[in-house]
Coordinates of C-alpha atoms and ligand atoms in Angstrom, one line a residue:
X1 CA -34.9 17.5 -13.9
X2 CA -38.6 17.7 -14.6
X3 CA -41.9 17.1 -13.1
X4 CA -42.4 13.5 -13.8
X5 CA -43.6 11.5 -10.8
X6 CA -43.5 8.1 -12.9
X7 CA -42.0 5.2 -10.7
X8 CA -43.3 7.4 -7.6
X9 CA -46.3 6.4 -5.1
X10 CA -47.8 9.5 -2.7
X11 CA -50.1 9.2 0.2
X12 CA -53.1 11.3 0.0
X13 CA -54.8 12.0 3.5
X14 CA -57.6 13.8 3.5
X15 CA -60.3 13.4 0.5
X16 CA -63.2 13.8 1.6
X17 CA -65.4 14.7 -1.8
X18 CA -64.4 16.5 -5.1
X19 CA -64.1 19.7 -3.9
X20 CA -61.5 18.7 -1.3
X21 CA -58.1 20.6 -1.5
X22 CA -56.7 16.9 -1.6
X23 CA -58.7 16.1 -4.5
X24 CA -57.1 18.3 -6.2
X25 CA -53.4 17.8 -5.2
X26 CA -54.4 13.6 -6.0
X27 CA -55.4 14.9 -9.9
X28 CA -51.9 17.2 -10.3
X29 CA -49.6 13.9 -8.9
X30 CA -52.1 11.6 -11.1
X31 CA -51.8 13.3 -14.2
X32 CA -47.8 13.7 -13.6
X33 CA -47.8 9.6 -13.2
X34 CA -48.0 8.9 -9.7
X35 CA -48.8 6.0 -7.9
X36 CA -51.6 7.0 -5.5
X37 CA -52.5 5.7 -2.1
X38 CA -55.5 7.7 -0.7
X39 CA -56.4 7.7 3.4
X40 CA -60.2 8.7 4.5
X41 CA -61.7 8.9 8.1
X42 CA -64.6 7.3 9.1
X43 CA -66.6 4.3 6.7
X44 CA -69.2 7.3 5.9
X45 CA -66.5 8.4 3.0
X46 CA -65.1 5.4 2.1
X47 CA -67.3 5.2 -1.2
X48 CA -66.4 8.7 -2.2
X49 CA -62.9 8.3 -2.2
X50 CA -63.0 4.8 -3.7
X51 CA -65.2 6.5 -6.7
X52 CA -63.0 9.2 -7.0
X53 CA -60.0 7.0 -7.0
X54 CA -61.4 5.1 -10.0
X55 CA -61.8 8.3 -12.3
X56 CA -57.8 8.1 -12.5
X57 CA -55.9 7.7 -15.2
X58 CA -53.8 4.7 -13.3
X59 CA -56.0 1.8 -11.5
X60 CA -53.9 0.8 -8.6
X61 CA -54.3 3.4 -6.5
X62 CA -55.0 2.1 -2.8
X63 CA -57.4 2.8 -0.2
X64 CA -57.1 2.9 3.2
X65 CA -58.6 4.0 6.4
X66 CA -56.9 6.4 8.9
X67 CA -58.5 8.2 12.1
X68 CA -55.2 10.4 12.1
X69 CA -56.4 10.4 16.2
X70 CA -55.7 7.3 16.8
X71 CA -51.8 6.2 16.8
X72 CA -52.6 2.3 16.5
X73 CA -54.4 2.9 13.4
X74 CA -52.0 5.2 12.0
X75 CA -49.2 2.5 12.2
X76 CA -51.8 -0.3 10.7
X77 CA -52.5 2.0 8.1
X78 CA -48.4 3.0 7.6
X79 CA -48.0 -0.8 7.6
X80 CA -50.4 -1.8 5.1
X81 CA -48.8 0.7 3.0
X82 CA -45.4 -1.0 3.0
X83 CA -46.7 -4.3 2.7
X84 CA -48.2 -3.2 -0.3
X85 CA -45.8 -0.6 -2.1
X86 CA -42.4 -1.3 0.4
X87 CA -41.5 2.6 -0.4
X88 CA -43.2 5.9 -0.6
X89 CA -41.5 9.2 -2.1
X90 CA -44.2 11.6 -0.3
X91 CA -47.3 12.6 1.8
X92 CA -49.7 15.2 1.1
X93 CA -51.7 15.9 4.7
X94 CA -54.6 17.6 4.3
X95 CA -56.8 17.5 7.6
X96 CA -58.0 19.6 9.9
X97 CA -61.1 20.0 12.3
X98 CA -62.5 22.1 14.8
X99 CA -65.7 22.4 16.6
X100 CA -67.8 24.8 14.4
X101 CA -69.2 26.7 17.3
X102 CA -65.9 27.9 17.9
X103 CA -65.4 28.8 14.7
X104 CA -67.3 32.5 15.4
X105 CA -67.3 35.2 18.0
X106 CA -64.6 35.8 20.1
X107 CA -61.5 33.4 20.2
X108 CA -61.6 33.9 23.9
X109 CA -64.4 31.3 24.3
X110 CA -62.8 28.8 23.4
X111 CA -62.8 25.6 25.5
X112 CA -59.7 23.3 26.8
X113 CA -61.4 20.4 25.0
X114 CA -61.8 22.5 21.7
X115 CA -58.3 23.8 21.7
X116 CA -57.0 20.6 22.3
X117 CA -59.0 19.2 19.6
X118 CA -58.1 21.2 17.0
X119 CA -54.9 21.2 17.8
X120 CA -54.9 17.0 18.0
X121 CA -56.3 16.9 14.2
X122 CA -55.0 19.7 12.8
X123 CA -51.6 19.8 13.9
X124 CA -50.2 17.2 16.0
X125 CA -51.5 15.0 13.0
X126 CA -48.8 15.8 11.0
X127 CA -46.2 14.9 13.7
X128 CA -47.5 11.6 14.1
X129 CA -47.7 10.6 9.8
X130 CA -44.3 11.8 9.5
X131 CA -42.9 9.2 12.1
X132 CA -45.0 6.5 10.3
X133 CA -44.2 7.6 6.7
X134 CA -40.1 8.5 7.7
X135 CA -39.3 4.7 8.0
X136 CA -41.0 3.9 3.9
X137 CA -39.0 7.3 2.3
X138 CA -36.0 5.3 2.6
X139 CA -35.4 7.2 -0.8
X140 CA -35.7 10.7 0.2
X141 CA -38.9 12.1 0.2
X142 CA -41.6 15.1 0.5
X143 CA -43.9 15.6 2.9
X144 CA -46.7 18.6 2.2
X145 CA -49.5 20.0 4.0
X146 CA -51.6 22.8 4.0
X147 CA -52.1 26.0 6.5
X148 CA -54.0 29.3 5.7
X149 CA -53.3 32.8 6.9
X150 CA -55.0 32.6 10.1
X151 CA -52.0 31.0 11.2
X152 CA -50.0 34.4 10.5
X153 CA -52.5 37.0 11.3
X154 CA -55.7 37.3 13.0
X155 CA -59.1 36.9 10.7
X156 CA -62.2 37.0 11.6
X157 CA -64.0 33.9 12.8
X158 CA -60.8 31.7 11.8
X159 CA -60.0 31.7 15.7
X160 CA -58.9 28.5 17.1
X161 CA -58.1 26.9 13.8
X162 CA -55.8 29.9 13.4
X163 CA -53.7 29.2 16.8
X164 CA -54.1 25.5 15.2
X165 CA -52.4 26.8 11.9
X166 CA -49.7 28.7 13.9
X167 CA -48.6 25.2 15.5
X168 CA -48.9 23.4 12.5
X169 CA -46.5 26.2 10.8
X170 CA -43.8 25.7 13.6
X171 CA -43.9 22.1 13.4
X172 CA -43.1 22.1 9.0
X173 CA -39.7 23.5 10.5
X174 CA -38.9 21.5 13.2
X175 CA -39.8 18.5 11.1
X176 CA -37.9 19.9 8.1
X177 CA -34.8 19.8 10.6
X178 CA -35.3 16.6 11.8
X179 CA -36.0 15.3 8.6
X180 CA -33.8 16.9 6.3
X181 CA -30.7 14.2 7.0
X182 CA -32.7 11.5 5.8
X183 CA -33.5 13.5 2.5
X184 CA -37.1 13.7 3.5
X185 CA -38.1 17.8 2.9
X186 CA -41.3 19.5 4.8
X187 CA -43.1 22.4 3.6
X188 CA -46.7 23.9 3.7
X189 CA -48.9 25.6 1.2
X190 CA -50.8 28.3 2.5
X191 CA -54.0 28.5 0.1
X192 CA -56.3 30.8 0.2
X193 CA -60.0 30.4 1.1
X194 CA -61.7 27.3 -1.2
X195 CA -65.5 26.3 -0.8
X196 CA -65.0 22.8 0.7
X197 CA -66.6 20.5 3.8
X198 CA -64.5 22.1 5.9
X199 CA -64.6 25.7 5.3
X200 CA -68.2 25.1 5.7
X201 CA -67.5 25.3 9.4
X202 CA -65.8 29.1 9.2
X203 CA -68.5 31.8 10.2
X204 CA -69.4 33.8 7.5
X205 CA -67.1 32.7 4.9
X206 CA -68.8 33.7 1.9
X207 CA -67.6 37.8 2.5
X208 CA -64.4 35.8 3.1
X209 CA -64.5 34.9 -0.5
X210 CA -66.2 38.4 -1.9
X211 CA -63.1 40.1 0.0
X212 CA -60.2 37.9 -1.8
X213 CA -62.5 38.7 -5.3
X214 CA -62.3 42.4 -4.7
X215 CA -59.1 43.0 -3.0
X216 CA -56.1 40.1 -3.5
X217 CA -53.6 41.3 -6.6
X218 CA -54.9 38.6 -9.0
X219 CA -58.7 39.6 -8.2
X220 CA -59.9 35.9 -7.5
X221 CA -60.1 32.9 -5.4
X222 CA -58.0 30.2 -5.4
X223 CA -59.0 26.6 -7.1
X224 CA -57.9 23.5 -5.8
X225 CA -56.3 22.9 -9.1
X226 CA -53.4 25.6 -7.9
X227 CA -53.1 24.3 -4.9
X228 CA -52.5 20.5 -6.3
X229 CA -50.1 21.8 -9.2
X230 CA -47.7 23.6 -6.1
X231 CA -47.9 20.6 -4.2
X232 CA -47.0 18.7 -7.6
X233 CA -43.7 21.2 -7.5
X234 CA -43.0 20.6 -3.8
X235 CA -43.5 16.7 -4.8
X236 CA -41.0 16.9 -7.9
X237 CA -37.3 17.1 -7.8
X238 CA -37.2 20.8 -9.0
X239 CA -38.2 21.9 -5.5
X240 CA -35.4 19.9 -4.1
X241 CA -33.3 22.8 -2.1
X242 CA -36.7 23.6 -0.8
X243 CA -37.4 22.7 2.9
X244 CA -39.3 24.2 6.2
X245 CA -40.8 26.4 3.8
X246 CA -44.9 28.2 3.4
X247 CA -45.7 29.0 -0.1
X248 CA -48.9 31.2 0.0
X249 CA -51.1 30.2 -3.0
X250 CA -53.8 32.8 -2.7
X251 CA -53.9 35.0 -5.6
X252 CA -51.4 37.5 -3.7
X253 CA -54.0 38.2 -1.1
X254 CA -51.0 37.7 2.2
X255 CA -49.3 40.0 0.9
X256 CA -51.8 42.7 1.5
X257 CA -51.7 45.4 4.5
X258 CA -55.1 45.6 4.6
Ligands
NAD301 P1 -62.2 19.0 3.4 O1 -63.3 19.0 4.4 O2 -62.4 18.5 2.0 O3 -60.9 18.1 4.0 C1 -60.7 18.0 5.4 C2 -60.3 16.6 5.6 O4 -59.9 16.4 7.0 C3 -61.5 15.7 5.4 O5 -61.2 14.7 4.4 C4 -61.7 15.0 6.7 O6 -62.2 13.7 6.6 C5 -60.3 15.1 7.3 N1 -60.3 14.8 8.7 C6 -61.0 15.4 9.7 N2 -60.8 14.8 10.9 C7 -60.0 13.7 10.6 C8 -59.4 12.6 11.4 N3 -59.7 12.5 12.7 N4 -58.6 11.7 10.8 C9 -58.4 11.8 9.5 N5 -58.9 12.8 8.7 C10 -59.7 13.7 9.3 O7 -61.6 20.5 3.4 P2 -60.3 21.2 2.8 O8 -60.6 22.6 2.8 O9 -59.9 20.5 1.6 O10 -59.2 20.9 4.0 C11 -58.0 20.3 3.7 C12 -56.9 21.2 4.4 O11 -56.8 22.4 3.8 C13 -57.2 21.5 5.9 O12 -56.0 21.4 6.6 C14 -57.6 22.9 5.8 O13 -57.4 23.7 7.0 C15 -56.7 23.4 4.7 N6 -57.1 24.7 4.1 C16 -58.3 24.9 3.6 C17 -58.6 26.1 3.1 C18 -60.0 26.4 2.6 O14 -60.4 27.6 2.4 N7 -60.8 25.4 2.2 C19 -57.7 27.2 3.0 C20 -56.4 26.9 3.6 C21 -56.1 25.7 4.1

């Protein structure tokens, strides 16, 4: 048992540029010998994740659009992907979106249409690749995505996204149940705070950041690097009793009272 992924191909959703969390989960399953198949939204990031693709050691990585709101391309996009590769061994989601005026002040203002937003991308999302993707792990798979704190507990500014989170939490277990009889496991990683596109949108994150420096046990922010090497774990066989399960990768900082 090791963490080889050679004769494996993983579905990356969610690159947007280099500093993307996904990015760095697509470098950890790369260098272990994966076969990659990256999904973007929109044309507008198309080239960044074809450029990015091509810095890998291995050249037949695939690239594909997926609106993750729109169901009919999701099972284009699911299709294309067996056509091309027949089976897949995991999924790495690693999208979410709210409005960024909600994103600050009080929780309470948030509208219907942003709740249902963020809870469309950011959560549902995963419900609907995990229908798609069950029918190619026809050998067992892992499915991984990625949640923050805000889910657990209530931080400043994180808001919406939080109550977001907190679905998309509850929704790793009920899919790890459903799932687990066709060998398919589920789990999140909670990271901690990274500078990326979309923590852009989160008010004041920058004290977010200085707090995790000062405070959390290991006295710094978390890199996208540790993220992608625990999702490497939850992608390899040695995490295989693993299932419906959050691993906080956040230099200790959940574990704080204060
Ligand atoms: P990012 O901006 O690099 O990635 C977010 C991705 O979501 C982008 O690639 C974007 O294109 C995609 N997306 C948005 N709407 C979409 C749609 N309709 N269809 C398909 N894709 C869509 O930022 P990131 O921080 O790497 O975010 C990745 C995940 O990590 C998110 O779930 C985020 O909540 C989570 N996360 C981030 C942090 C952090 O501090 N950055 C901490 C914990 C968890």
């Amino acid at each position: 048992m090791n963490l080889s992924l050679e004769n494996r191909t993983y579905v990356i959703m969610g690159v947007a540029n280099k500093r993307s969390i996904a990015w760095g989960i697509a470098q950890s399953l790369s260098k272990a010998g994966a076969r990659l198949i990256f999904t973007y939204a929109g044309e507008r990031l198309e080239k960044n994740v074809r450029e990015l693709a091509e810095t890998l050691e291995r050249s037949d990585s695939l690239v594909l659009p997926c609106d993750i709101t729109n169901d009919d391309e999701i099972k284009s996009t699911f299709e294309k992907i067996k056509g091309e590769v027949g089976v897949i061994h995991g999924l790495a989601h690693c999208i979410a979106f709210a409005n960024t005026d909600e994103l600050k002040g009080e929780y309470l203002n948030t509208t219907r249409d942003g709740f249902l937003l963020a809870h469309n991308i950011s959560s549902y999302s995963l419900t609907a690749v995990a229908k798609e993707a069950r029918g190619l792990m026809i050998e067992g798979g892992s499915i991984v995505t990625l949640t923050y704190l805000g889910g657990e507990r209530v931080l400043q500014n994180y808001n919406v996204m939080g109550v977001a989170k907190a679905s998309l939490d509850a929704s790793v277990k009920y899919l790890a149940s459903d799932l687990g009889k066709d060998g398919i496991r589920v789990n999140a990683i909670s990271a901690g705070p990274i500078r990326t596109l979309a923590a852009k949108g989160i008010g004041d994150f920058n004290s977010i950041l200085k707090q995790i420096e000062e405070k959390s046990p290991l006295r710094r922010t978390t890199t996208p690097e540790e993220v992608g090497d625990t999702a490497l774990f939850l992608m390899s066989d040695l995490s295989r009793g693993i299932t419906g399960e959050t691993i906080h990768v956040d230099s200790g900082y959940s574990i704080l009272g204060n």
